Every structure is written in structure tokens, then in C-alpha cells.
């Protein structure tokens, strides 16, 4: 496979841009095609059958664009549709945010007590607990669905009394289990890191799956001899199914820089 | 046209069931086909082009099911895609929640100072203000987007400190304009009526567009000689594009009774 090909990163919406941001910092020579299904976002409350159908369509589109690696930047898709991704990837290496987050949780938890925060579908799938237990069956895992975090982030209320109160409510049962590590199991949540750090308290580590995914991608590309040699300038493409109101503003909040040109695909 | 045909009611998701509930109470002899695009909900943050495309697909589906009237139970579609609905309705009468809400606001406001609450797309479209001013150009209209109300209702936090704090924040600029009437410009909002009444204070009237839409439908059916004579028992069908987690629970919260059988259409 040609190492100059782009990495394909996909998400149900724009949250996966936090993963793109981490990839740009960790792997500045790599080109990236980002696909966000903004016309059908959010996936976090949809059924497994529908998520599998949508995931298959996205993977097919990225395969047509000849990516050298697929990164599932959406926790919900990683949680319930990883078999669909694998089946359609035709041998292209795949990694996802849950794999990366589970690995980091196991490596970082000092006392083996891990809390996982995510969308209802991610939490109901139990995917984090299963992946963590595959790495270390002795770890204690407590999960909590936080359906309001995504809309709060999109509203821009990153440090707002409403968000603080919501976080206190969601974290109460998790902290009661005396966890030492909290996995941010949704690509929107890294934007709430300062607030969650405060609510969870000093002693608790936060695992940001965007950063851990970029680490894992770097490792995997090196192992497979697929890392870009930097002969061409890194190229970034953003493909979405809808360009909604405030898209640039919200997108740039996630990416941490200007989005440049965005292609809208009409499905 | 055959008066025994069903009324077609549609929404981006399940919020439109508040309109179905009001129709069942006001027009117990009428059969109803409800269409909820649960696979692509919510529409409130999508672009106009995408909303028009989705709306056209829904209207075509309901026309195939031979409805005698179309009710747009989604404020967002009514706000930005009413031309699409009219073009595809092939002469079948159409009414929508914005028309009904605007009419009720004009009739009910004692001092002509109206606040409108809705999703960002509805508010940005300025559709309520335009329809209200068509009826009475002298009315003062203040609009406020409330993007967190839908997720709060779906979380079931109908009387929760987080919801109260959010409502206080959204209503502050509206109440500062001394409004006497508040239009609930989204089908999810009627579930927040008790809380909004409290936050807005005693003197403010709330216009629930579900109830006013059922009133307007009754009036229009009578005028057009299309009211059911009750020869057959009223039949209720629910068609959705996805059956997500907790669908029955949330659906019944909106409908106020059991949903019965639900048909999933795979698009």
C-alpha cells in the first residue's frame, strides 16, 4: 500500500474533529480525509440496525477515496458497528476510539477503578467494559450515559452553571464507586475536560480518547510501515453530508483551527 | 376526496406525537398516519437544503398512503420547507404548527407582546414573526432559540434543577421585553409547560401549538367537508425510520398512551 495515501477518519458529526486535531499534532506529515455524517447526526440514540447501515455507507465512501487506514472517531459506531467496518475495510487497517481509550484506561488507572462516560448507545453496548476486561479482567468498570453533554458542548456552554450541575448529577453515581480514572467515551467530551476535572476532583485522571487514538495510530502506522515520508505536503479534506448553521464556528471549536474548504456530499 | 381517509401528520422525530395526542382528543373519529423521521432526527440544527430534501421524501411517502390532509407537526420543517410541502401535496390541504401557533398568539395576546421559543433553525427562519405580522403587523415579537430544551425533554428532566436553570437563562432576554404571551414553537416544549409557566410567571400565557393545531385542523376539515362521519373505527398508524432505544417509553410520554404497533421504514 502507498504510504502517501490519506488516513480516513469518520464520525457521526463534527465531534471526531477532536481526533483530527490530535492526529495533526502527533502526525504532522499525514494527510487526512475526514467524513462527518452531519445530516443524520447524532447517532447516540439510534438503533443498532440503523447505525450499522449508516456506518457501512460511510466506510464505502472512504474506501472509494483510497485511504490507507480507517479511524472510527465515533464512539457509538465503534461500540456497535465495528464488525460492519471490518467487513467493508477490505484489509485496510482499522482502529477506533474505544480500543484506544480502553488501552489508555488500563495503562493509566493506578488502583484499577475506571469510570466510563458516553452516549446512551455506547454505554448500553457495554463495549468499553468488554474491551477493558479483555486487557485486564480484574479492572472494576462503572459506566454512565451522559446524553446532555453533546448538546451542552454544541451550545458552547463549556463552563456554565447548567453544565456543572448536569456533570454533578451524572458523575454522582460514578464517583460513589471511588473511581480513579474517567474515560471520556465520546469525542465531544474533551471540550468539557476542565469542568469535568473540577467536578471529579484532583485525584481522578481523565482519559481523552482523541489523544490516545492519535498515539495508537502513530504506533500502528510505524508497525505496518505505512507512515508518510513527507514527500508531499499533508492535505486535509473535510467531507460532510450537511453544512448546518454555525458549522464553521462549532467545527473550529473542535479542530482548534480554521476548517478551510468543506465538501458537502448529497446522499 | 374520501372523508374516511386518514390525516397524515409528520415530524422529524417523535415530538409531533403531542400533535397526534391533541388530534385524538379533539377529533376522535379521524384516522391518523404519523410519520417520524427518527433515523435523521433532529432537524433543528440542519441546513435548509437538507431539510427541504428530507421533507420532500416524507410528503411523498404520506401521499402514497392516500391521506386527505397533511399536518406539518414539525416547527423546523414548517419554518423552512413549507414551499416543498405545498409543491408535493398535489392539492391535498396542508396546515402546520406555525400557522396554528401564530393564529393563537394573535388571538390570545392581551397587550400584543409575544415571545417565541424554538429550535435554532426555526428561530433563524423568522417564520413565526413573519406569520404573526401577516395577521397583525402591530404585534411586538421577540424570539429565542432554546437548543437544549429538546435533549432535556428526551432525558425526561421535565422538572429538574438543570432544566429550570436552563429555562431561566433562555427566558431572561425574552421576559426583559415584557412579553404577555409565549409561543411554544417546538413540539417537545409542551412537556415543559408547568416549568415554563413557573419561570415565566403568572401573568404570561403559554400557547401550546399542539392544541391550537388540532383546533385549526377541526375547523379546516369542517370547511372542506372532509370530516370523518365515523363509519369506520379510527385507525392509528405510526411509521418511523428508526426504532431507537427507549422509543416506546419516550413515545408514550409524548402521546399520553400506548403506541401500539410501530412500522419501521428502511430508507
XYZ file of C-alpha atoms in Angstrom:
534
model
C 0.000 0.000 0.000
C 1.108 3.537 -0.795
C 2.151 5.358 2.411
C 1.334 8.730 0.874
C -2.393 7.911 0.884
C -4.541 9.708 3.431
C -5.896 8.376 6.708
C -9.694 8.184 6.696
C -11.288 9.440 9.908
C -15.032 9.324 10.395
C -17.698 10.307 12.882
C -21.456 10.806 13.008
C -20.887 14.562 13.075
C -18.144 17.009 13.915
C -17.032 15.651 17.298
C -14.443 13.480 15.526
C -12.578 16.660 14.658
C -11.054 16.411 18.152
C -9.368 13.227 16.874
C -8.248 15.005 13.673
C -6.775 17.770 15.812
C -4.786 15.240 17.875
C -3.649 13.463 14.666
C -2.472 16.754 13.099
C -0.358 17.422 16.180
C 1.006 13.904 16.622
C 1.437 13.029 12.897
C 2.003 16.293 11.009
C 3.153 14.530 7.819
C -0.073 12.557 7.368
C -2.872 13.577 5.020
C -6.392 13.122 6.356
C -9.854 12.738 4.834
C -12.500 13.429 7.453
C -16.067 12.265 6.971
C -18.833 13.626 9.226
C -22.434 12.492 8.723
C -23.834 15.850 9.801
C -27.172 15.291 8.012
C -28.005 12.362 10.295
C -26.137 13.251 13.490
C -26.443 12.291 16.351
C -26.138 8.510 16.277
C -26.035 8.113 20.066
C -29.756 7.491 20.421
C -30.380 5.450 17.239
C -30.874 1.694 16.962
C -28.042 -0.713 16.212
C -29.569 -1.698 12.831
C -29.660 1.920 11.651
C -26.154 2.676 12.909
C -24.792 -0.395 11.073
C -26.483 0.705 7.842
C -25.114 4.283 8.067
C -21.625 3.067 9.055
C -21.428 0.797 6.012
C -22.248 3.713 3.699
C -19.514 5.881 5.233
C -16.840 3.182 5.051
C -17.689 2.531 1.384
C -17.273 6.242 0.645
C -13.876 6.423 2.376
C -12.696 3.242 0.612
C -13.529 4.914 -2.719
C -11.201 7.709 -1.633
C -8.365 5.186 -1.224
C -7.457 5.648 2.392
C -4.573 3.640 3.881
C -6.110 3.381 7.355
C -9.582 3.825 8.824
C -10.081 5.504 12.186
C -13.527 5.222 13.738
C -13.649 8.518 15.614
C -17.213 7.940 16.784
C -17.652 6.016 20.000
C -21.178 4.992 19.080
C -20.118 3.428 15.754
C -17.099 1.809 17.400
C -19.375 0.414 20.091
C -21.976 -1.260 17.907
C -20.760 -1.389 14.284
C -17.113 -2.474 14.391
C -17.964 -5.739 12.605
C -19.519 -3.710 9.762
C -16.359 -1.596 9.479
C -14.084 -4.641 9.455
C -16.198 -6.392 6.813
C -16.093 -3.424 4.434
C -12.498 -2.322 5.037
C -11.120 -4.960 2.607
C -7.916 -5.427 4.578
C -7.207 -1.742 5.238
C -6.143 -1.445 8.905
C -8.829 -0.134 11.250
C -8.591 1.366 14.686
C -11.108 3.083 16.855
C -11.540 5.390 19.814
C -12.823 2.640 22.115
C -9.805 0.419 21.514
C -7.539 3.416 22.198
C -9.498 4.567 25.266
C -9.625 1.089 26.787
C -5.878 0.667 26.354
C -5.147 4.022 27.959
C -7.510 3.315 30.873
C -5.762 0.032 31.629
C -2.317 1.651 31.411
C -3.179 4.728 33.466
C -5.514 3.588 36.235
C -3.448 3.433 39.453
C -5.906 1.345 41.507
C -7.868 -0.335 38.701
C -11.141 1.544 39.234
C -12.350 3.060 35.962
C -15.430 5.147 35.145
C -16.644 5.404 31.537
C -18.805 8.317 30.338
C -20.571 8.093 26.952
C -23.764 8.393 24.930
C -26.669 6.052 25.796
C -25.928 3.741 22.847
C -22.216 3.495 23.681
C -22.919 2.774 27.347
C -25.706 0.278 26.610
C -23.419 -1.609 24.241
C -21.029 -2.255 27.152
C -18.207 -2.024 24.582
C -15.738 -0.208 26.842
C -16.157 -2.684 29.699
C -15.695 -5.608 27.289
C -12.540 -4.168 25.723
C -11.078 -3.186 29.096
C -11.779 -6.644 30.530
C -10.145 -8.276 27.522
C -6.950 -6.417 28.510
C -7.341 -6.804 32.274
C -10.247 -8.831 33.678
C -9.559 -7.581 37.220
C -10.381 -3.922 36.492
C -13.550 -2.526 38.029
C -15.571 -0.583 35.391
C -18.512 1.726 36.166
C -20.415 3.214 33.208
C -22.638 6.255 32.954
C -24.658 7.564 30.000
C -24.477 11.372 29.711
C -26.957 12.273 26.924
C -26.925 16.006 27.698
C -23.167 16.539 27.336
C -23.247 16.620 23.499
C -25.959 19.307 23.238
C -24.287 21.299 26.028
C -20.969 21.273 24.147
C -22.706 22.254 20.897
C -24.449 25.096 22.734
C -20.948 26.246 23.731
C -21.745 26.096 27.452
C -18.340 24.623 28.272
C -18.063 26.390 31.622
C -21.638 27.191 32.577
C -23.606 26.559 35.787
C -26.063 24.353 33.838
C -23.217 22.162 32.583
C -21.670 21.993 36.053
C -24.973 20.922 37.622
C -25.511 18.324 34.876
C -21.989 16.947 35.354
C -22.500 16.732 39.126
C -25.699 14.762 38.545
C -24.122 12.345 36.038
C -20.895 11.878 38.000
C -22.506 11.301 41.409
C -23.100 7.518 40.984
C -19.716 7.096 39.278
C -17.727 8.900 41.983
C -19.631 6.932 44.655
C -17.765 3.885 43.277
C -14.458 5.564 44.116
C -13.051 5.533 40.560
C -9.502 6.809 39.982
C -9.765 7.214 36.183
C -12.526 8.581 33.963
C -12.664 7.685 30.260
C -14.232 10.431 28.119
C -16.052 7.988 25.843
C -17.413 10.490 23.336
C -15.488 12.821 21.042
C -17.446 15.831 22.306
C -16.348 15.374 25.900
C -12.715 16.558 25.641
C -14.120 20.089 25.409
C -15.544 19.611 28.907
C -12.200 18.464 30.359
C -11.547 21.489 32.623
C -15.059 21.353 34.080
C -15.052 17.556 34.491
C -11.646 17.707 36.194
C -13.115 20.126 38.707
C -16.293 18.128 39.322
C -14.447 14.793 39.574
C -11.786 16.241 41.853
C -7.998 16.324 41.894
C -7.270 12.632 42.369
C -9.054 11.439 39.233
C -7.289 11.031 35.860
C -9.163 11.843 32.668
C -8.529 9.721 29.570
C -9.041 11.808 26.438
C -9.623 9.285 23.672
C -8.681 11.783 20.933
C -5.088 11.932 22.174
C -4.848 8.196 22.866
C -6.243 7.426 19.399
C -3.562 9.584 17.745
C -0.909 7.733 19.785
C -2.276 4.358 18.744
C -2.438 5.447 15.084
C 1.217 6.523 15.171
C 2.238 3.182 16.653
C 0.167 1.162 14.159
C 1.399 3.114 11.106
C 5.015 2.561 12.153
C 4.454 -1.188 12.728
C 2.818 -1.560 9.321
C 5.413 0.552 7.547
C 2.661 2.905 6.434
C 3.882 6.180 7.921
C 4.108 9.030 5.436
C 7.650 10.022 4.470
C 6.555 13.619 3.995
C 7.309 13.820 0.254
C 4.072 15.730 -0.309
C 2.606 18.378 1.976
C -0.066 16.968 4.272
C -3.507 17.526 2.788
C -6.695 17.852 4.840
C -10.145 17.251 3.396
C -13.440 17.582 5.204
C -16.497 15.839 3.768
C -19.906 16.228 5.387
C -23.475 15.336 4.463
C -24.838 18.681 5.630
C -23.431 22.132 6.292
C -25.662 23.307 9.124
C -25.970 26.672 10.805
C -22.890 27.662 12.814
C -20.976 24.745 11.242
C -17.733 26.691 10.820
C -17.886 28.089 14.361
C -18.606 24.761 16.014
C -16.178 22.883 13.748
C -13.355 25.267 14.553
C -14.053 24.931 18.268
C -13.372 21.185 17.901
C -10.480 21.402 15.455
C -8.745 24.288 17.180
C -8.041 25.984 13.838
C -9.767 27.060 10.630
C -11.536 24.272 8.718
C -10.636 25.510 5.238
C -12.842 24.216 2.477
C -15.602 21.733 3.253
C -17.194 19.415 0.688
C -20.888 18.609 1.036
C -21.895 15.199 -0.223
C -25.578 14.864 -1.058
C -26.802 11.375 -0.232
C -61.970 13.215 -1.759
C -62.970 10.384 0.559
C -63.536 11.712 4.108
C -62.714 8.307 5.599
C -59.077 8.636 4.542
C -56.544 9.289 7.293
C -54.893 12.570 8.207
C -51.135 12.483 7.621
C -49.115 14.026 10.438
C -45.343 14.275 10.237
C -42.368 15.374 12.256
C -38.602 14.935 12.288
C -38.949 12.597 15.256
C -41.440 11.794 17.961
C -42.226 15.301 19.227
C -45.105 15.502 16.736
C -46.896 12.891 18.824
C -48.009 15.799 21.032
C -49.991 16.968 17.987
C -51.393 13.455 17.429
C -52.454 13.375 21.069
C -54.315 16.669 20.687
C -55.916 15.451 17.425
C -57.096 12.197 19.058
C -58.785 14.222 21.777
C -60.276 16.907 19.537
C -61.186 14.673 16.557
C -61.791 11.161 17.907
C -63.398 9.930 14.668
C -60.358 10.691 12.491
C -57.813 8.074 11.440
C -54.176 9.208 11.542
C -50.951 8.105 9.880
C -47.988 9.512 11.770
C -44.560 9.708 10.159
C -41.482 10.385 12.316
C -38.037 10.538 10.709
C -36.350 9.117 13.805
C -33.278 7.943 11.846
C -32.338 11.516 10.982
C -33.775 13.481 13.905
C -33.191 16.255 14.990
C -33.691 18.661 12.087
C -33.383 21.801 14.225
C -29.679 22.283 13.547
C -29.543 21.144 9.888
C -29.303 23.341 6.798
C -32.316 24.467 4.805
C -31.246 22.447 1.721
C -31.094 19.215 3.718
C -34.400 19.874 5.494
C -36.120 20.525 2.141
C -34.765 17.270 0.729
C -35.904 15.205 3.744
C -39.316 16.932 3.849
C -39.975 16.084 0.202
C -39.274 12.405 0.851
C -41.690 12.322 3.803
C -44.514 14.064 1.936
C -44.142 11.641 -0.992
C -44.433 8.707 1.403
C -47.599 10.093 3.026
C -49.137 10.872 -0.377
C -48.603 7.217 -1.332
C -50.636 6.375 1.765
C -53.551 8.451 0.434
C -54.004 10.971 3.206
C -56.799 13.566 2.954
C -54.875 16.281 4.800
C -51.229 16.929 5.669
C -50.255 18.368 9.032
C -46.679 19.545 9.409
C -46.168 18.841 13.110
C -42.514 19.892 12.999
C -41.804 23.560 13.538
C -38.477 23.327 11.762
C -39.999 21.874 8.565
C -42.891 24.326 8.744
C -40.392 27.161 9.146
C -38.156 26.431 6.179
C -39.792 23.836 3.904
C -43.458 24.811 3.568
C -42.994 25.510 -0.156
C -41.679 21.961 -0.616
C -44.723 20.548 1.178
C -47.163 22.623 -0.907
C -45.458 21.621 -4.166
C -45.681 17.902 -3.408
C -49.119 17.845 -1.761
C -50.921 17.770 -5.154
C -53.896 19.745 -3.896
C -54.322 17.934 -0.579
C -54.912 20.578 2.107
C -51.913 21.373 4.290
C -51.652 23.027 7.658
C -48.817 23.433 10.049
C -47.917 24.164 13.650
C -46.535 27.623 12.871
C -49.715 28.767 11.162
C -51.724 27.489 14.129
C -49.359 28.953 16.731
C -49.242 32.353 15.037
C -53.035 32.493 14.874
C -53.393 31.589 18.548
C -50.758 34.140 19.595
C -52.567 36.930 17.774
C -55.911 35.902 19.266
C -54.661 35.427 22.822
C -52.081 38.130 23.452
C -53.752 40.800 25.629
C -51.192 43.565 25.074
C -49.664 42.431 21.781
C -46.250 41.437 23.171
C -45.363 37.908 22.090
C -42.294 35.769 22.802
C -41.491 32.785 20.560
C -39.338 29.878 21.745
C -37.990 27.355 19.201
C -35.048 25.431 17.776
C -32.195 27.444 16.208
C -33.398 26.742 12.653
C -36.989 27.741 13.435
C -35.895 30.951 15.141
C -33.349 31.848 12.463
C -36.004 31.407 9.766
C -38.053 34.165 11.412
C -41.153 32.222 10.277
C -43.243 32.902 13.396
C -42.622 36.638 13.288
C -43.498 36.728 9.571
C -46.753 34.787 10.032
C -47.747 36.790 13.095
C -47.072 40.078 11.305
C -49.131 38.937 8.321
C -52.082 38.666 10.737
C -51.273 41.756 12.809
C -48.346 43.969 11.817
C -48.539 45.887 15.115
C -47.628 42.935 17.346
C -44.220 43.018 19.026
C -42.427 39.649 18.570
C -39.302 38.579 20.487
C -37.689 35.264 19.506
C -35.350 32.981 21.410
C -33.610 29.783 20.282
C -33.612 27.106 23.020
C -31.433 24.271 21.639
C -31.175 22.442 24.976
C -34.905 22.029 25.593
C -35.284 19.061 23.201
C -32.491 16.977 24.767
C -33.713 17.909 28.256
C -37.220 16.668 27.426
C -35.822 13.471 25.892
C -33.732 12.922 29.030
C -37.019 13.149 30.940
C -35.813 16.033 33.112
C -39.175 17.783 32.903
C -38.969 19.207 36.422
C -35.268 19.216 37.218
C -32.973 21.954 38.568
C -30.882 21.772 35.371
C -33.954 22.391 33.230
C -35.102 25.221 35.482
C -31.697 26.927 35.297
C -31.620 26.489 31.504
C -35.135 27.932 31.174
C -34.194 30.916 33.342
C -31.201 31.573 31.104
C -33.186 31.317 27.849
C -36.181 33.287 29.130
C -34.204 36.168 30.666
C -33.879 38.256 27.440
C -37.468 37.416 26.428
C -39.018 38.403 29.756
C -36.928 41.593 29.730
C -39.093 42.639 26.766
C -42.199 42.366 28.955
C -44.000 39.761 26.822
C -47.528 38.690 27.821
C -47.686 35.543 25.683
C -45.135 32.800 24.988
C -45.465 30.560 21.936
C -44.014 27.068 22.472
C -42.598 26.830 18.957
C -41.415 23.217 19.094
C -43.462 20.068 19.627
C -41.229 18.982 22.504
C -41.908 22.068 24.567
C -45.476 21.314 25.721
C -43.939 18.768 28.107
C -42.138 21.672 29.815
C -45.335 23.691 30.248
C -45.575 23.510 34.074
C -41.922 24.505 34.493
C -42.082 27.275 31.868
C -45.247 28.650 33.479
C -43.376 28.919 36.739
C -40.255 30.520 35.242
C -42.242 32.958 33.081
C -44.534 33.908 35.963
C -48.288 34.076 36.467
C -49.149 36.859 34.052
C -47.806 35.150 30.930
C -49.977 32.954 28.676
C -48.441 29.885 27.034
C -49.540 28.941 23.509
C -49.276 25.177 23.037
C -49.151 24.669 19.292
C -50.277 21.030 19.572
C -53.688 22.069 20.874
C -54.058 25.024 18.508
C -53.116 22.816 15.554
C -55.853 20.304 16.436
C -58.340 23.199 16.650
C -57.291 24.524 13.268
C -57.490 21.018 11.726
C -61.060 20.591 13.022
C -62.078 23.948 11.554
C -60.407 23.242 8.180
C -61.894 19.722 7.856
C -65.381 21.071 8.518
C -64.944 23.897 5.973
C -63.743 21.464 3.323
C -66.423 18.894 4.097
C -63.708 16.373 4.848
C -64.555 15.449 8.450
C -64.909 11.727 9.060
C -68.502 10.554 9.607
C -67.273 7.800 11.901
C -68.438 4.881 9.764
C -65.214 3.025 10.484
C -63.340 2.972 13.790
C -60.492 5.480 13.858
C -57.232 3.794 12.946
C -53.809 4.978 14.131
C -50.584 4.071 12.349
C -47.083 5.056 13.379
C -44.330 4.924 10.787
C -40.730 5.714 11.730
C -37.344 5.398 10.041
C -35.672 4.058 13.178
C -36.825 2.403 16.386
C -34.216 3.668 18.828
C -33.542 2.758 22.440
C -36.303 3.786 24.830
C -38.541 4.600 21.834
C -41.703 3.186 23.402
C -41.055 4.970 26.722
C -40.334 8.349 25.156
C -43.102 7.963 22.561
C -45.685 7.199 25.228
C -44.563 10.201 27.247
C -45.499 12.374 24.238
C -48.633 10.533 23.175
C -50.006 10.072 26.679
C -50.980 6.472 25.917
C -49.584 3.242 24.487
C -48.207 3.499 20.940
C -49.435 0.105 19.774
C -47.638 -1.288 16.760
C -44.948 0.751 15.034
C -43.778 0.224 11.452
C -40.118 0.824 10.648
C -39.447 2.022 7.121
C -35.907 1.408 5.894
C -34.825 4.220 3.587
